[in-house]
């Protein structure tokens, strides 16, 4: 909005400054961080009063988690508020790519909100059925894929060529967005575990989106050029700022949980950014921790149905390490380290072509 106003009213000095995506990314990060820090305490207080007993804790989970009873959930609303206000202030709202990202962020956040609301009101950890959730997720993801996809070639890291997928690319793109949303959702099981890897992945894709949106850098690095993709770096910056503000309150012992409201929205946002920037495979590398968490659940369920035995002591895999005796903080920090290493590997693919 500020970007459009500066151009509309011809504020020459301001317009010259705001036209730089790097400036708007930094301003967006600080705006989201400030909003989150200011509204956080009262917002969490409201959630605590309105939810009463807070998020239901699974009785079959790690026993140490029973001490978290009473902690409110839906903290993702704090993240979404900070992100969306910052996006509307600093991003170019004439871009379809921007509106596709907003649609996924709000759409997935709304799906997660209804799931959280169902859990809190019914005092059950089950929430909305998986089939209903996936139906709405694919509907939102399909719309976003239709808006942002302009090239149906799947580009691969370490390669100078791509694989033309034709119409199937839209299906693939929807799967990437939905998969990313649910993978982050599965990772959100310990205080601070999901939000920091999201911040790390967002920082990585802020760099990728900026480079992909520049013809000079894209040509030099041998990566696909996507017109307007640089705006997505500003969205990534908003996620970083809002994520840091949320981490302030989510640090152990957490004052609030992200809930499906935040994890689905953030994962979906990362997914649509990766699709728009044509770096879907790189997302699987950078977000390898999320992939690992999701695969651990899939493998556990599949193997248990086939044999009646479990591969992991508990899934997702972060609970497996808890059951092995790792302290919660140990699991979280070590998983953060893994995320940093994967982000570095993901960035390395930009030049190894």
Tab-separated table of C-alpha atoms in Angstrom:
chain	number	residue	atom	x	y	z
A	1	UNK	CA	0.000	0.000	0.000
A	2	UNK	CA	2.817	2.407	0.859
A	3	UNK	CA	4.504	1.288	-2.379
A	4	UNK	CA	1.425	2.241	-4.419
A	5	UNK	CA	0.779	5.499	-2.522
A	6	UNK	CA	4.345	6.677	-3.051
A	7	UNK	CA	3.974	6.147	-6.796
A	8	UNK	CA	0.417	7.498	-6.989
A	9	UNK	CA	1.162	10.813	-5.274
A	10	UNK	CA	4.631	11.073	-6.812
A	11	UNK	CA	6.564	11.397	-3.570
A	12	UNK	CA	9.839	11.364	-5.464
A	13	UNK	CA	12.228	10.753	-2.575
A	14	UNK	CA	10.028	8.144	-0.922
A	15	UNK	CA	9.188	6.474	-4.236
A	16	UNK	CA	12.855	6.148	-5.125
A	17	UNK	CA	13.553	4.490	-1.794
A	18	UNK	CA	10.506	2.235	-1.747
A	19	UNK	CA	11.109	0.921	-5.256
A	20	UNK	CA	14.076	-1.032	-3.894
A	21	UNK	CA	12.861	-4.472	-2.878
A	22	UNK	CA	15.729	-4.818	-0.422
A	23	UNK	CA	14.542	-1.710	1.454
A	24	UNK	CA	10.941	-2.884	1.522
A	25	UNK	CA	12.017	-6.340	2.700
A	26	UNK	CA	13.903	-4.853	5.642
A	27	UNK	CA	11.049	-2.483	6.450
A	28	UNK	CA	8.541	-5.339	6.222
A	29	UNK	CA	10.600	-7.490	8.598
A	30	UNK	CA	10.821	-4.707	11.184
A	31	UNK	CA	7.127	-3.861	10.786
A	32	UNK	CA	6.035	-7.468	11.366
A	33	UNK	CA	8.407	-7.830	14.320
A	34	UNK	CA	7.159	-4.608	15.918
A	35	UNK	CA	3.483	-5.463	15.447
A	36	UNK	CA	3.987	-8.935	16.922
A	37	UNK	CA	5.901	-7.666	19.948
A	38	UNK	CA	3.345	-4.923	20.670
A	39	UNK	CA	0.127	-6.922	20.354
A	40	UNK	CA	1.583	-10.226	21.620
A	41	UNK	CA	1.052	-9.912	25.408
A	42	UNK	CA	-2.574	-8.756	25.222
A	43	UNK	CA	-3.365	-11.189	22.442
A	44	UNK	CA	-2.009	-14.140	24.428
A	45	UNK	CA	-3.898	-12.932	27.502
A	46	UNK	CA	-7.109	-12.896	25.481
A	47	UNK	CA	-6.489	-16.433	24.185
A	48	UNK	CA	-5.776	-17.684	27.716
A	49	UNK	CA	-9.045	-16.248	29.058
A	50	UNK	CA	-11.211	-17.293	26.092
A	51	UNK	CA	-9.850	-20.849	25.837
A	52	UNK	CA	-9.797	-21.646	29.542
A	53	UNK	CA	-7.998	-24.992	29.642
A	54	UNK	CA	-6.023	-24.228	26.488
A	55	UNK	CA	-4.937	-26.801	23.917
A	56	UNK	CA	-5.832	-30.425	24.743
A	57	UNK	CA	-2.711	-32.488	25.504
A	58	UNK	CA	-2.551	-36.073	24.228
A	59	UNK	CA	-2.460	-38.576	27.088
A	60	UNK	CA	-0.543	-41.082	24.941
A	61	UNK	CA	2.205	-38.545	24.181
A	62	UNK	CA	5.385	-37.840	26.160
A	63	UNK	CA	4.465	-37.527	29.829
A	64	UNK	CA	6.546	-34.364	30.179
A	65	UNK	CA	4.000	-32.607	27.958
A	66	UNK	CA	1.272	-32.960	30.583
A	67	UNK	CA	2.854	-30.012	32.390
A	68	UNK	CA	1.868	-27.844	29.411
A	69	UNK	CA	-1.839	-28.127	30.180
A	70	UNK	CA	-3.533	-24.747	30.134
A	71	UNK	CA	-1.272	-23.225	27.491
A	72	UNK	CA	-3.436	-21.458	24.895
A	73	UNK	CA	-3.239	-22.319	21.208
A	74	UNK	CA	-4.088	-20.413	17.986
A	75	UNK	CA	-0.956	-18.299	18.403
A	76	UNK	CA	-0.741	-18.471	14.636
A	77	UNK	CA	-3.283	-15.641	14.587
A	78	UNK	CA	-0.570	-13.413	16.046
A	79	UNK	CA	1.779	-14.421	13.224
A	80	UNK	CA	-0.862	-13.988	10.522
A	81	UNK	CA	-1.879	-10.548	11.784
A	82	UNK	CA	1.720	-9.339	11.749
A	83	UNK	CA	2.477	-10.881	8.348
A	84	UNK	CA	-0.654	-9.679	6.557
A	85	UNK	CA	-0.494	-6.075	7.806
A	86	UNK	CA	3.173	-5.884	6.825
A	87	UNK	CA	2.479	-7.429	3.407
A	88	UNK	CA	-0.320	-4.966	2.674
A	89	UNK	CA	1.907	-2.054	3.671
A	90	UNK	CA	5.079	-2.918	1.798
A	91	UNK	CA	4.334	-5.301	-1.090
A	92	UNK	CA	3.271	-4.445	-4.643
A	93	UNK	CA	-0.445	-5.196	-4.528
A	94	UNK	CA	-0.798	-5.067	-8.323
A	95	UNK	CA	0.926	-8.451	-8.611
A	96	UNK	CA	-1.143	-11.624	-9.023
A	97	UNK	CA	1.731	-13.495	-7.431
A	98	UNK	CA	1.324	-11.467	-4.243
A	99	UNK	CA	-2.414	-12.132	-4.087
A	100	UNK	CA	-1.869	-15.851	-4.652
A	101	UNK	CA	0.460	-15.911	-1.650
A	102	UNK	CA	-2.062	-13.954	0.416
A	103	UNK	CA	-4.796	-16.416	-0.615
A	104	UNK	CA	-2.753	-19.425	0.496
A	105	UNK	CA	-1.661	-17.796	3.751
A	106	UNK	CA	-5.196	-16.760	4.708
A	107	UNK	CA	-6.844	-19.894	3.291
A	108	UNK	CA	-4.562	-22.358	5.051
A	109	UNK	CA	-4.684	-20.222	8.196
A	110	UNK	CA	-8.495	-20.366	8.145
A	111	UNK	CA	-8.464	-24.157	7.739
A	112	UNK	CA	-6.056	-24.430	10.655
A	113	UNK	CA	-8.168	-22.039	12.733
A	114	UNK	CA	-11.298	-24.172	12.364
A	115	UNK	CA	-9.252	-27.240	13.263
A	116	UNK	CA	-7.880	-25.551	16.393
A	117	UNK	CA	-11.317	-24.238	17.307
A	118	UNK	CA	-12.788	-27.717	17.005
A	119	UNK	CA	-10.079	-29.142	19.282
A	120	UNK	CA	-10.504	-26.449	21.937
A	121	UNK	CA	-14.318	-26.479	22.023
A	122	UNK	CA	-14.622	-30.284	21.989
A	123	UNK	CA	-11.623	-30.788	24.308
A	124	UNK	CA	-10.176	-33.317	21.854
A	125	UNK	CA	-6.889	-33.467	19.947
A	126	UNK	CA	-8.599	-34.893	16.830
A	127	UNK	CA	-10.039	-31.712	15.297
A	128	UNK	CA	-11.517	-31.551	11.795
A	129	UNK	CA	-11.309	-34.794	9.802
A	130	UNK	CA	-8.281	-35.232	7.565
A	131	UNK	CA	-10.368	-35.668	4.419
A	132	UNK	CA	-12.207	-32.391	4.945
A	133	UNK	CA	-8.976	-30.538	5.654
A	134	UNK	CA	-7.216	-31.921	2.600
A	135	UNK	CA	-10.172	-31.143	0.338
A	136	UNK	CA	-10.125	-27.465	1.264
A	137	UNK	CA	-6.321	-27.325	1.225
A	138	UNK	CA	-6.153	-28.677	-2.325
A	139	UNK	CA	-8.869	-26.248	-3.410
A	140	UNK	CA	-6.863	-23.283	-2.124
A	141	UNK	CA	-3.563	-24.680	-3.427
A	142	UNK	CA	-5.047	-25.394	-6.852
A	143	UNK	CA	-6.264	-21.806	-7.174
A	144	UNK	CA	-2.867	-20.467	-6.118
A	145	UNK	CA	-1.064	-22.757	-8.582
A	146	UNK	CA	-3.299	-21.532	-11.394
A	147	UNK	CA	-2.439	-17.918	-10.496
A	148	UNK	CA	1.338	-18.178	-10.097
A	149	UNK	CA	2.427	-20.864	-12.562
A	150	UNK	CA	3.618	-19.373	-15.860
A	151	UNK	CA	6.018	-22.129	-16.864
A	152	UNK	CA	5.200	-25.825	-16.568
A	153	UNK	CA	8.817	-26.997	-16.523
A	154	UNK	CA	10.178	-28.588	-13.348
A	155	UNK	CA	13.689	-27.225	-12.803
A	156	UNK	CA	16.130	-29.430	-10.922
A	157	UNK	CA	19.068	-28.391	-8.726
A	158	UNK	CA	22.534	-29.312	-10.014
A	159	UNK	CA	21.065	-29.504	-13.549
A	160	UNK	CA	20.977	-27.032	-16.429
A	161	UNK	CA	17.782	-28.510	-17.857
A	162	UNK	CA	14.241	-29.021	-16.662
A	163	UNK	CA	11.499	-31.600	-17.054
A	164	UNK	CA	8.396	-30.383	-18.947
A	165	UNK	CA	5.349	-31.574	-17.042
A	166	UNK	CA	2.641	-29.841	-19.040
A	167	UNK	CA	-0.778	-29.650	-17.299
A	168	UNK	CA	0.435	-32.133	-14.660
A	169	UNK	CA	2.612	-29.334	-13.279
A	170	UNK	CA	-0.466	-27.681	-11.738
A	171	UNK	CA	-1.247	-30.889	-9.846
A	172	UNK	CA	2.375	-31.154	-8.774
A	173	UNK	CA	2.361	-27.519	-7.596
A	174	UNK	CA	-0.773	-28.103	-5.524
A	175	UNK	CA	0.839	-31.162	-3.915
A	176	UNK	CA	3.931	-29.105	-3.039
A	177	UNK	CA	1.837	-26.413	-1.337
A	178	UNK	CA	-0.367	-28.870	0.576
A	179	UNK	CA	2.615	-31.068	1.459
A	180	UNK	CA	4.584	-28.105	2.789
A	181	UNK	CA	1.665	-26.947	4.920
A	182	UNK	CA	1.112	-30.349	6.512
A	183	UNK	CA	4.831	-31.057	6.964
A	184	UNK	CA	5.272	-27.874	8.998
A	185	UNK	CA	2.102	-28.777	10.882
A	186	UNK	CA	3.582	-32.156	11.890
A	187	UNK	CA	6.824	-30.481	12.995
A	188	UNK	CA	4.994	-28.173	15.409
A	189	UNK	CA	5.119	-30.399	18.471
A	190	UNK	CA	7.699	-28.840	20.808
A	191	UNK	CA	8.238	-25.302	22.093
A	192	UNK	CA	10.064	-23.361	19.385
A	193	UNK	CA	10.646	-26.413	17.193
A	194	UNK	CA	8.686	-25.383	14.089
A	195	UNK	CA	9.028	-21.612	14.050
A	196	UNK	CA	12.823	-21.376	13.875
A	197	UNK	CA	13.180	-23.754	10.889
A	198	UNK	CA	10.393	-21.741	9.219
A	199	UNK	CA	12.392	-18.553	9.828
A	200	UNK	CA	15.538	-20.201	8.434
A	201	UNK	CA	13.692	-21.482	5.348
A	202	UNK	CA	12.095	-18.061	4.834
A	203	UNK	CA	15.484	-16.352	4.978
A	204	UNK	CA	16.822	-18.813	2.424
A	205	UNK	CA	13.906	-18.303	0.066
A	206	UNK	CA	14.102	-14.541	0.476
A	207	UNK	CA	17.527	-14.803	-1.156
A	208	UNK	CA	16.319	-17.254	-3.803
A	209	UNK	CA	13.236	-15.193	-4.689
A	210	UNK	CA	15.296	-12.017	-5.012
A	211	UNK	CA	17.821	-13.727	-7.309
A	212	UNK	CA	15.130	-15.430	-9.408
A	213	UNK	CA	13.419	-12.057	-9.901
A	214	UNK	CA	16.564	-10.466	-11.364
A	215	UNK	CA	17.490	-11.270	-14.967
A	216	UNK	CA	21.168	-10.540	-14.374
A	217	UNK	CA	21.534	-12.843	-11.360
A	218	UNK	CA	19.301	-15.533	-12.855
A	219	UNK	CA	21.358	-15.610	-16.052
A	220	UNK	CA	24.649	-15.699	-14.163
A	221	UNK	CA	23.528	-18.511	-11.852
A	222	UNK	CA	21.752	-20.509	-14.539
A	223	UNK	CA	18.438	-20.487	-12.687
A	224	UNK	CA	14.995	-19.724	-14.166
A	225	UNK	CA	14.033	-16.052	-14.301
A	226	UNK	CA	10.547	-15.328	-12.956
A	227	UNK	CA	9.269	-11.820	-13.472
A	228	UNK	CA	8.008	-10.269	-10.240
A	229	UNK	CA	9.373	-13.027	-8.013
A	230	UNK	CA	11.489	-10.504	-6.122
A	231	UNK	CA	8.325	-9.358	-4.339
A	232	UNK	CA	8.226	-12.740	-2.609
A	233	UNK	CA	11.417	-11.818	-0.754
A	234	UNK	CA	9.309	-9.211	1.044
A	235	UNK	CA	6.787	-11.869	2.081
A	236	UNK	CA	9.666	-13.999	3.375
A	237	UNK	CA	10.894	-11.009	5.366
A	238	UNK	CA	7.427	-10.557	6.881
A	239	UNK	CA	7.415	-14.218	7.955
A	240	UNK	CA	10.864	-13.785	9.526
A	241	UNK	CA	9.782	-10.711	11.489
A	242	UNK	CA	6.487	-12.222	12.643
A	243	UNK	CA	8.248	-15.514	13.410
A	244	UNK	CA	10.833	-13.817	15.620
A	245	UNK	CA	8.087	-12.002	17.515
A	246	UNK	CA	6.208	-15.272	17.998
A	247	UNK	CA	9.383	-17.070	19.116
A	248	UNK	CA	9.733	-14.462	21.865
A	249	UNK	CA	6.528	-15.841	23.389
A	250	UNK	CA	6.920	-19.445	22.200
A	251	UNK	CA	10.380	-19.958	23.705
A	252	UNK	CA	10.397	-22.641	26.452
A	253	UNK	CA	8.287	-22.654	28.490
A	254	UNK	CA	5.875	-21.495	25.804
A	255	UNK	CA	3.284	-18.879	26.720
A	256	UNK	CA	1.310	-19.820	23.599
A	257	UNK	CA	1.252	-22.564	20.982
A	258	UNK	CA	1.231	-21.841	17.257
A	259	UNK	CA	-1.533	-24.327	16.552
A	260	UNK	CA	-2.649	-25.462	13.124
A	261	UNK	CA	-3.641	-21.840	12.462
A	262	UNK	CA	-0.005	-20.861	12.179
A	263	UNK	CA	1.727	-24.044	11.056
A	264	UNK	CA	-0.562	-24.700	8.066
A	265	UNK	CA	-0.417	-21.048	6.983
A	266	UNK	CA	3.368	-20.798	7.232
A	267	UNK	CA	3.976	-24.120	5.516
A	268	UNK	CA	1.533	-23.236	2.755
A	269	UNK	CA	3.226	-19.864	2.283
A	270	UNK	CA	6.632	-21.524	1.908
A	271	UNK	CA	5.116	-23.965	-0.574
A	272	UNK	CA	3.576	-21.310	-2.828
A	273	UNK	CA	6.781	-19.235	-2.696
A	274	UNK	CA	8.775	-22.272	-3.839
A	275	UNK	CA	6.290	-22.952	-6.654
A	276	UNK	CA	6.313	-19.333	-7.828
A	277	UNK	CA	10.121	-19.242	-7.784
A	278	UNK	CA	10.376	-22.657	-9.520
A	279	UNK	CA	12.497	-24.053	-6.682
A	280	UNK	CA	10.205	-26.797	-5.435
A	281	UNK	CA	12.961	-29.402	-5.177
A	282	UNK	CA	15.179	-26.939	-3.307
A	283	UNK	CA	12.332	-26.486	-0.806
A	284	UNK	CA	12.555	-30.219	-0.091
A	285	UNK	CA	16.252	-29.690	0.703
A	286	UNK	CA	15.952	-26.468	2.699
A	287	UNK	CA	12.856	-27.795	4.464
A	288	UNK	CA	14.385	-31.249	4.845
A	289	UNK	CA	13.516	-31.258	8.533
A	290	UNK	CA	9.837	-30.848	7.673
A	291	UNK	CA	10.150	-33.641	5.110
A	292	UNK	CA	11.773	-35.905	7.701
A	293	UNK	CA	8.973	-35.249	10.190
A	294	UNK	CA	6.290	-36.013	7.602
A	295	UNK	CA	8.027	-39.137	6.302
A	296	UNK	CA	8.472	-40.461	9.849
A	297	UNK	CA	4.699	-40.321	10.339
A	298	UNK	CA	3.940	-41.911	6.965
A	299	UNK	CA	6.439	-44.734	7.514
A	300	UNK	CA	5.256	-45.316	11.091
A	301	UNK	CA	1.582	-45.577	10.099
A	302	UNK	CA	2.300	-47.741	7.038
A	303	UNK	CA	4.545	-50.176	8.909
A	304	UNK	CA	2.223	-50.444	11.907
A	305	UNK	CA	-0.748	-51.268	9.672
A	306	UNK	CA	1.284	-53.900	7.830
A	307	UNK	CA	3.053	-55.576	10.757
A	308	UNK	CA	1.518	-54.270	13.984
A	309	UNK	CA	4.989	-53.026	14.978
A	310	UNK	CA	6.484	-49.542	15.193
A	311	UNK	CA	9.738	-48.397	13.628
A	312	UNK	CA	9.996	-45.341	15.891
A	313	UNK	CA	9.148	-45.211	19.571
A	314	UNK	CA	6.735	-42.411	18.667
A	315	UNK	CA	6.033	-40.291	15.601
A	316	UNK	CA	6.624	-37.582	14.469
A	317	UNK	CA	10.318	-38.242	14.901
A	318	UNK	CA	10.945	-35.457	17.443
A	319	UNK	CA	8.864	-37.475	19.920
A	320	UNK	CA	11.026	-40.504	19.142
A	321	UNK	CA	14.085	-38.671	20.436
A	322	UNK	CA	12.156	-37.470	23.474
A	323	UNK	CA	11.272	-41.076	24.269
A	324	UNK	CA	14.954	-41.961	23.952
A	325	UNK	CA	15.682	-39.562	26.791
A	326	UNK	CA	16.647	-36.360	24.988
A	327	UNK	CA	15.486	-33.221	26.788
A	328	UNK	CA	12.966	-31.134	24.851
A	329	UNK	CA	15.414	-28.232	24.539
A	330	UNK	CA	18.072	-30.626	23.212
A	331	UNK	CA	15.769	-31.908	20.477
A	332	UNK	CA	14.762	-28.377	19.506
A	333	UNK	CA	18.271	-26.914	19.296
A	334	UNK	CA	19.705	-29.914	17.440
A	335	UNK	CA	16.855	-29.760	14.930
A	336	UNK	CA	17.579	-26.042	14.483
A	337	UNK	CA	21.190	-26.925	13.669
A	338	UNK	CA	19.999	-29.456	11.093
A	339	UNK	CA	17.805	-26.744	9.525
A	340	UNK	CA	20.734	-24.343	9.234
A	341	UNK	CA	22.906	-26.985	7.554
A	342	UNK	CA	20.121	-27.858	5.102
A	343	UNK	CA	19.608	-24.175	4.291
A	344	UNK	CA	23.300	-23.823	3.433
A	345	UNK	CA	23.080	-26.906	1.185
A	346	UNK	CA	19.979	-25.459	-0.493
A	347	UNK	CA	21.736	-22.174	-1.233
A	348	UNK	CA	24.750	-24.074	-2.580
A	349	UNK	CA	22.541	-25.550	-5.318
A	350	UNK	CA	22.178	-22.078	-6.837
A	351	UNK	CA	25.685	-22.108	-8.272
A	352	UNK	CA	26.296	-25.840	-8.685
A	353	UNK	CA	24.467	-26.104	-11.996
